[in-house]
Amino acid sequence: MATTTVLTDINTDLFPIPSRHVQPNRELVLPRSKAGVSLASTTVLQRVLTDNHKRWHIFFNLKRFHNHTAHAALTLWFLGADPAVLEGSYEEHIKIQRPAFKSPGPITRHTWKDHLGDDTYYQAYLGFFQDELKEKSFGPLLEEYVFGHSANAVASSVTKEHPEMLKRFLAGLLHPMIHTGFGVEFSLPGTFAEGLAQTAVHLADKGDLIPLKWFAPPDTGLIYKFTGIRISAKEQKDVHAFSILARILEDPELGGFPAPAFEEQFYPSVVQRYGTAIAKYVDDWTLEGDLEKKVQELLWTNALLYGVAGVEANGGFVADFFLMHLVTSSLFLSEVFSELKRSSQVELLRGYFATCLAWYIGRGRPKLDIAEFFSRDNARPTAPGPQPTPHEGANPSPSAPEAITPNPWLPVLQSTLAHPDDHLAKLQRSLSEYSMHFGLTPAGTFKNTELKDAGLIDGTLFIRAAGLSLSAMGWVREGQAPGAWSFDGFFQPAESKL
């Protein structure tokens, strides 16, 4: 594709060369960039991020649809895309972007709560958080402006409303968290500031999905937060996220959400109708001891909600647009988590889990036929079209399918890099990271949870979901036409409003 936008500027203060995460991962998933990253692709990346930062608003239309430019560029760069792919992706993205414009006034430390939810103040918030980054690192800023008691439960003196910044951080199908997470992952102050500014101009959903009682004043700690909510941790066994999911599935009061009309903003209705009940279930999730293992539980849960829920009886796959975001956002859970103190880590885990469960219920609470999903022969996806002819010396033999596709992730990622849909690259990056970390997980690992057939779940979950996603979205590199994400949900016909 010919490039028409001349990209020359690079702001190295806001967009340095992305970090590679040299520290060991421990229990968390902290990705490292892949082979293929080059000086040329990195230079294009920095130019794209700088240009996007200067020229475009965080919402590309008045419906508050999100500017994904930075997401696409960083994901493609991470996966080793050629510079031409990065340039072509940016050219496609800028066709729909909304120019940035000056805010009505500045944002300061004294006024930052006064214009929350007003997207005309995006540029002002962006400048404010860039200034804050000159004095504070990512972690302290997240603590002060997203997870702190004041950032959630101390009202603005002007609007008299609680800021509820964690709600905003997890609003908009989790995009503020995704954008901020990209900044944390790649150590990019500019992207991080964009994420916090996006958080500030998002609306906070009404309801008690993320209740104010989850936020303790600075001098009280966790004991205050959860006193009287549930029995003490010493008296209860460890409750896995799969067990909470099982209880959600079995509760008749959480079913029957009606299918929304086309482009209806249905999530606020889910929060108002089910938020209190969901929060009570999340309160039962054990968050004592090793919290990093609880992060893992959510990574598995969200991959399950997207992959298993999408399997159809006829062998097809529903690549649900909304459940897909549960996977792409989960990759940044470890990144944000690692920047926080323990009390804020608990707030993040509870708020994120509650939000994901709300989206799952809002998509019709699809059944999870785990036995059917893992019984299918789809753990080794193969690219369609003409295949190479292995030499007689190829292992394990020239006629073996493993000689054609010795590693199924290679053709999956290769085709993904050429796909025009930027969400697919984010999804496959997440699934491939989880496969690297959890691919050796044997069946039986989760048998003691309450989720039906959880003992059948193993580390092939991620490659299965990746292959099914490409089947639905199209192997475009191999000649298939691009597919599309499903917006239909998983509703019974009688439940539809249409």
XYZ file of C-alpha atoms in Angstrom:
498
model
C 0.000 0.000 0.000
C 1.352 3.423 -0.913
C 1.829 5.715 2.070
C 0.406 9.222 1.719
C 1.108 10.510 5.225
C 4.681 11.731 5.673
C 5.873 10.613 9.093
C 9.112 12.256 10.191
C 8.733 13.462 13.791
C 9.584 11.309 16.793
C 9.078 12.449 20.366
C 11.596 10.231 22.175
C 10.534 11.537 25.581
C 6.976 10.358 25.154
C 7.692 7.433 22.828
C 11.119 5.905 23.503
C 12.072 2.535 22.070
C 9.637 0.141 23.813
C 11.050 -1.908 26.659
C 11.591 -5.639 26.321
C 10.822 -6.723 29.892
C 14.123 -8.226 30.949
C 12.809 -9.252 34.381
C 11.567 -12.822 34.906
C 7.818 -13.282 34.610
C 7.143 -15.283 37.775
C 3.399 -16.007 37.852
C 2.451 -12.936 35.828
C 2.271 -12.736 32.036
C 4.607 -9.915 31.018
C 5.186 -10.356 27.265
C 8.432 -9.837 25.361
C 8.598 -8.711 21.743
C 9.108 -11.317 19.043
C 11.738 -11.994 16.420
C 11.218 -9.634 13.513
C 11.421 -6.377 15.455
C 13.970 -4.190 13.690
C 15.396 -0.700 13.825
C 13.340 0.186 10.744
C 10.055 -1.079 12.220
C 10.802 0.606 15.540
C 11.426 3.955 13.841
C 8.115 3.688 11.993
C 6.405 2.740 15.251
C 7.733 5.815 17.049
C 6.698 8.084 14.172
C 3.189 6.611 14.129
C 2.768 6.984 17.887
C 4.038 10.568 17.807
C 1.806 11.562 14.889
C -1.245 9.911 16.434
C -0.552 11.660 19.752
C -0.400 15.087 18.157
C -3.148 14.901 15.544
C -6.038 12.760 16.757
C -8.634 12.650 19.510
C -9.015 9.528 21.656
C -12.594 9.052 20.339
C -12.901 8.983 16.573
C -16.597 9.940 16.523
C -19.308 11.435 18.717
C -20.471 7.946 19.717
C -17.208 7.666 21.681
C -15.755 4.875 19.544
C -12.116 4.431 20.464
C -9.014 5.399 18.547
C -7.160 2.065 18.238
C -4.173 3.405 16.339
C -1.631 2.911 19.120
C -3.020 -0.553 19.925
C -2.612 -1.735 16.344
C 0.835 -0.240 15.864
C 2.278 -1.640 19.090
C 0.746 -5.077 18.569
C 1.969 -5.426 14.995
C 5.419 -4.136 15.968
C 5.565 -6.574 18.891
C 4.736 -9.502 16.605
C 7.542 -8.566 14.226
C 5.609 -6.952 11.382
C 7.482 -5.361 8.503
C 7.591 -1.533 8.518
C 5.329 -1.499 5.462
C 2.645 -3.336 7.431
C 2.851 -0.739 10.202
C 2.589 2.103 7.701
C -0.317 0.480 5.887
C -2.168 -0.085 9.143
C -1.762 3.561 10.129
C -2.991 4.767 6.760
C -6.168 2.754 7.220
C -6.714 3.988 10.764
C -6.367 7.688 10.046
C -9.152 7.570 7.454
C -11.717 7.625 10.253
C -9.957 9.591 12.987
C -11.311 12.757 14.550
C -8.843 15.652 14.783
C -7.704 16.700 18.230
C -8.913 20.101 19.437
C -8.126 22.477 22.255
C -10.094 21.945 25.455
C -12.297 24.696 26.930
C -9.848 25.148 29.782
C -6.882 23.591 31.586
C -6.885 20.729 34.076
C -4.896 21.096 37.297
C -4.443 19.136 40.499
C -7.221 21.245 41.993
C -9.676 20.826 39.117
C -9.023 17.327 37.801
C -12.270 15.942 39.285
C -14.425 18.730 37.870
C -14.667 17.709 34.203
C -14.714 13.905 34.369
C -16.704 12.318 31.576
C -16.432 15.371 29.322
C -14.496 14.399 26.212
C -13.996 18.037 25.193
C -11.421 18.104 27.992
C -9.400 15.189 26.608
C -6.490 17.347 25.460
C -6.429 19.162 28.795
C -6.349 15.887 30.709
C -3.649 14.615 28.359
C -1.460 17.619 29.095
C -2.162 17.327 32.810
C -1.085 13.678 33.028
C 1.984 14.353 30.893
C 2.998 17.003 33.426
C 2.331 14.611 36.298
C 4.612 12.038 34.658
C 7.496 14.467 34.939
C 7.376 14.036 38.711
C 5.868 10.571 39.269
C 6.181 7.122 37.729
C 3.368 4.906 36.477
C 2.593 3.152 39.772
C 2.124 6.264 41.948
C -0.045 7.884 39.271
C -2.277 4.819 39.053
C -2.561 4.772 42.828
C -3.453 8.458 43.050
C -5.758 8.867 40.071
C -7.381 5.443 39.560
C -7.227 3.242 42.650
C -6.992 5.620 45.579
C -9.847 6.317 47.982
C -9.964 9.971 46.936
C -10.019 9.054 43.240
C -13.152 7.004 43.777
C -15.038 8.003 46.904
C -14.217 11.675 47.618
C -16.573 13.915 45.662
C -15.620 16.906 43.574
C -16.288 20.170 45.381
C -17.764 21.524 42.141
C -19.887 18.686 40.755
C -20.566 17.043 44.150
C -20.201 13.670 42.412
C -17.874 10.829 43.309
C -15.090 10.516 40.734
C -15.321 6.687 40.610
C -12.166 6.446 38.546
C -11.893 2.659 38.670
C -15.319 2.447 37.018
C -14.041 4.771 34.302
C -10.798 2.786 33.961
C -12.863 -0.347 33.275
C -15.550 1.395 31.190
C -15.933 1.451 27.425
C -15.425 -2.296 26.996
C -12.209 -1.991 29.034
C -10.478 0.311 26.544
C -9.019 2.766 29.089
C -7.328 -0.146 30.841
C -6.123 -1.538 27.515
C -4.650 1.780 26.421
C -3.017 2.479 29.774
C -1.744 -1.100 29.842
C 0.031 -0.613 26.528
C 1.813 2.361 28.080
C 2.883 0.319 31.086
C 3.943 -2.724 29.042
C 6.144 -0.793 26.657
C 7.270 1.927 29.093
C 5.772 4.662 26.933
C 4.868 7.824 28.884
C 2.869 9.215 25.954
C 0.661 6.142 25.630
C 0.251 5.937 29.403
C -0.863 9.584 29.570
C -3.315 8.963 26.727
C -4.752 6.039 28.693
C -5.265 8.063 31.864
C -6.779 10.940 29.885
C -9.105 8.470 28.174
C -10.049 7.136 31.608
C -10.920 10.633 32.822
C -13.261 11.398 29.921
C -15.119 8.089 30.087
C -18.474 7.940 31.818
C -18.868 6.010 35.061
C -21.683 3.476 34.800
C -24.413 3.842 37.409
C -25.022 0.952 39.771
C -23.122 -1.086 42.333
C -21.083 -3.378 40.111
C -18.010 -1.726 41.666
C -19.362 -0.482 45.009
C -17.736 2.346 46.923
C -17.304 0.052 49.943
C -14.464 -1.603 48.032
C -12.353 1.533 48.504
C -10.898 2.064 51.954
C -9.736 5.406 53.352
C -5.911 5.567 53.477
C -5.633 4.790 57.189
C -7.817 1.710 57.381
C -6.712 -0.902 54.869
C -8.425 -4.028 53.613
C -9.959 -5.018 56.942
C -12.216 -1.969 56.755
C -13.214 -2.656 53.187
C -14.550 -6.114 53.620
C -15.649 -6.188 57.255
C -19.143 -7.612 57.346
C -19.138 -8.541 53.677
C -18.194 -12.205 54.076
C -16.740 -14.560 56.657
C -13.031 -14.250 57.343
C -10.508 -15.835 55.004
C -9.384 -18.240 57.743
C -12.870 -19.782 57.825
C -13.303 -20.294 54.099
C -11.556 -22.473 51.551
C -9.947 -21.020 48.479
C -12.583 -20.187 45.870
C -11.372 -20.258 42.270
C -12.669 -17.852 39.609
C -14.050 -20.904 37.761
C -16.233 -21.620 40.805
C -17.598 -18.081 40.794
C -18.328 -18.489 37.080
C -20.164 -21.751 37.812
C -22.359 -20.002 40.366
C -23.102 -17.222 37.877
C -24.148 -19.830 35.318
C -26.468 -21.577 37.759
C -28.241 -18.507 39.125
C -31.647 -18.180 37.425
C -31.826 -14.511 38.405
C -28.855 -13.716 36.164
C -30.368 -15.095 32.976
C -32.884 -13.733 30.534
C -31.182 -10.480 29.608
C -32.943 -9.385 26.397
C -31.069 -9.173 23.127
C -30.273 -5.517 22.479
C -31.312 -3.690 19.361
C -28.636 -2.942 16.783
C -26.001 -0.522 18.184
C -27.902 -0.234 21.473
C -25.681 0.647 24.422
C -26.772 -2.349 26.490
C -23.988 -2.529 29.077
C -25.384 0.199 31.407
C -28.617 -1.786 31.618
C -26.678 -4.909 32.583
C -24.907 -3.019 35.361
C -28.112 -1.523 36.738
C -30.009 -4.808 36.554
C -27.338 -7.226 37.799
C -24.512 -5.140 39.256
C -25.303 -5.676 42.932
C -25.680 -9.435 42.494
C -22.464 -9.742 40.491
C -20.521 -7.777 43.109
C -21.773 -10.140 45.825
C -20.521 -13.140 43.875
C -17.150 -11.477 43.337
C -16.942 -10.819 47.085
C -16.926 -14.622 47.516
C -13.840 -14.999 45.317
C -10.844 -15.656 47.557
C -8.242 -12.907 47.358
C -5.840 -13.906 50.083
C -2.318 -15.261 49.805
C -0.697 -15.275 46.371
C -2.594 -12.729 44.295
C -0.508 -13.484 41.199
C -2.242 -16.856 40.985
C -5.550 -15.006 41.037
C -4.397 -13.026 38.010
C -3.835 -16.342 36.258
C -7.342 -17.479 37.151
C -8.790 -14.503 35.289
C -6.617 -15.088 32.218
C -7.925 -18.641 31.988
C -11.501 -17.564 32.703
C -11.641 -14.947 29.968
C -10.070 -17.226 27.362
C -12.698 -19.810 28.297
C -15.573 -17.316 28.046
C -14.524 -16.320 24.537
C -13.355 -19.643 23.135
C -15.750 -22.183 24.619
C -18.812 -19.944 24.435
C -18.258 -19.462 20.710
C -18.431 -23.122 19.681
C -21.572 -24.010 17.737
C -23.236 -27.399 17.508
C -22.803 -27.423 13.720
C -19.030 -27.123 14.050
C -18.849 -23.394 13.430
C -17.518 -20.699 15.711
C -19.022 -17.401 16.848
C -16.239 -14.854 17.252
C -18.112 -12.531 19.573
C -16.838 -8.947 19.403
C -17.511 -8.190 23.054
C -16.199 -11.414 24.595
C -13.082 -11.053 22.436
C -12.270 -7.889 24.390
C -12.220 -9.896 27.599
C -9.194 -11.716 26.195
C -7.396 -8.717 24.717
C -7.827 -6.695 27.902
C -6.681 -9.540 30.140
C -3.162 -9.355 28.694
C -2.748 -6.014 30.475
C -3.986 -7.264 33.825
C -0.488 -8.416 34.770
C 1.053 -5.157 33.585
C -1.193 -2.904 35.642
C -1.228 -5.307 38.600
C 2.567 -5.269 38.829
C 2.583 -1.476 39.328
C 0.216 -1.469 42.319
C 0.391 -1.983 46.051
C -1.512 -4.965 47.395
C -4.731 -3.190 48.407
C -5.006 -1.681 44.933
C -4.259 -5.062 43.356
C -7.317 -6.410 45.161
C -9.426 -3.509 43.863
C -8.192 -4.159 40.319
C -8.909 -7.889 40.461
C -12.383 -7.475 41.930
C -13.378 -4.638 39.632
C -12.019 -6.329 36.521
C -13.645 -9.692 37.289
C -16.997 -8.042 38.013
C -16.820 -6.081 34.761
C -16.002 -9.177 32.700
C -18.844 -11.140 34.267
C -21.233 -8.284 33.476
C -20.221 -8.323 29.807
C -20.621 -12.119 29.736
C -24.137 -11.878 31.174
C -24.940 -9.057 28.777
C -24.075 -11.270 25.804
C -26.785 -13.722 26.872
C -24.753 -15.750 29.391
C -23.875 -18.373 26.740
C -23.496 -21.950 27.909
C -19.992 -23.346 28.268
C -19.874 -26.837 26.762
C -16.340 -27.625 27.831
C -16.612 -31.306 26.969
C -17.667 -30.525 23.397
C -14.959 -27.897 22.942
C -12.098 -30.167 23.964
C -13.456 -33.225 22.155
C -13.008 -31.633 18.754
C -9.979 -32.162 16.544
C -8.924 -28.520 16.385
C -5.772 -28.354 18.505
C -3.554 -28.136 15.404
C -5.013 -25.542 13.018
C -3.618 -25.667 9.495
C -3.612 -22.854 6.993
C -5.883 -23.459 3.981
C -4.767 -23.358 0.384
C -1.752 -24.854 -1.415
C 0.667 -26.648 0.861
C 4.432 -27.130 0.505
C 5.869 -30.473 -0.532
C 8.321 -31.554 2.166
C 11.656 -33.059 1.184
C 12.099 -36.753 1.903
C 14.366 -35.815 4.782
C 11.715 -33.716 6.544
C 10.758 -34.728 10.066
C 8.860 -36.682 11.193
C 8.217 -37.880 7.618
C 7.505 -36.103 4.317
C 3.885 -37.295 4.354
C 3.161 -36.338 7.961
C 0.923 -33.310 8.568
C 3.428 -32.224 11.212
C 5.982 -31.697 8.455
C 3.608 -29.198 6.841
C 2.703 -27.478 10.103
C 5.367 -28.325 12.682
C 4.218 -25.444 14.918
C 0.596 -24.332 14.418
C 1.272 -20.950 15.986
C 3.587 -19.933 13.130
C 0.951 -19.920 10.354
C -1.634 -18.480 12.766
C 0.525 -15.474 13.581
C 1.784 -15.137 10.007
C -1.744 -14.856 8.665
C -2.799 -12.605 11.530
C -0.095 -10.051 10.682
C -1.585 -9.586 7.210
C -5.189 -9.343 8.420
C -6.839 -5.902 8.098
C -8.693 -6.164 11.421
C -6.555 -4.787 14.252
C -8.556 -6.582 16.950
C -7.498 -9.962 15.586
C -3.806 -9.212 16.101
C -4.460 -8.193 19.711
C -6.462 -11.360 20.312
C -3.865 -13.699 18.802
C -1.045 -11.963 20.676
C -2.878 -12.558 23.943
C -3.676 -16.190 23.171
C -0.130 -16.927 21.993
C 1.313 -15.437 25.200
C -0.994 -17.588 27.288
C -0.029 -20.625 25.260
C 3.647 -19.959 26.037
C 2.935 -19.625 29.745
C 0.197 -22.203 30.247
C 0.480 -24.545 27.260
C 1.890 -27.377 29.393
C -1.150 -27.366 31.711
C -2.572 -30.924 31.778
C -6.208 -31.939 31.963
C -7.262 -32.387 35.571
C -5.631 -29.192 36.807
C -8.991 -27.520 37.470
C -11.022 -30.593 38.427
C -11.587 -29.402 41.991
C -13.384 -26.228 40.963
C -17.170 -26.042 40.763
C -17.299 -25.493 37.003
C -18.792 -28.436 35.114
C -16.161 -30.456 33.197
C -13.379 -28.085 34.271
C -11.178 -31.154 34.667
C -11.090 -31.434 30.867
C -9.494 -28.015 30.411
C -5.846 -28.126 29.349
C -3.229 -25.925 27.734
C -4.590 -26.457 24.217
C -7.378 -23.983 25.029
C -5.396 -21.121 23.538
C -4.328 -22.587 20.191
C -7.821 -23.996 19.713
C -9.353 -20.556 20.272
C -6.770 -18.940 17.990
C -7.445 -21.354 15.132
C -11.203 -21.036 15.480
C -10.870 -17.259 15.442
C -8.963 -17.306 12.166
C -11.521 -19.667 10.668
C -14.216 -17.128 11.501
C -12.224 -14.020 10.567
C -10.569 -15.443 7.457
C -7.047 -16.595 6.596
C -6.523 -13.559 4.366
C -2.842 -14.190 3.709
C -3.836 -17.551 2.272
C -6.550 -16.066 0.054
C -9.699 -16.168 2.156
C -11.896 -13.077 2.341
C -11.902 -11.225 5.657
C -14.648 -12.291 8.011
C -16.320 -10.169 10.671
C -16.826 -10.232 14.405
C -20.251 -11.319 15.562
C -22.515 -8.773 17.271
C -25.496 -11.120 17.563
C -24.826 -12.442 21.042
C -26.093 -15.728 22.417
C -29.782 -15.054 23.013
C -32.835 -17.221 22.673
C -35.167 -15.950 19.897
C -37.923 -15.189 22.383
C -35.609 -12.832 24.239
C -34.981 -10.543 21.267
C -36.417 -7.035 21.130
C -36.355 -7.033 17.345
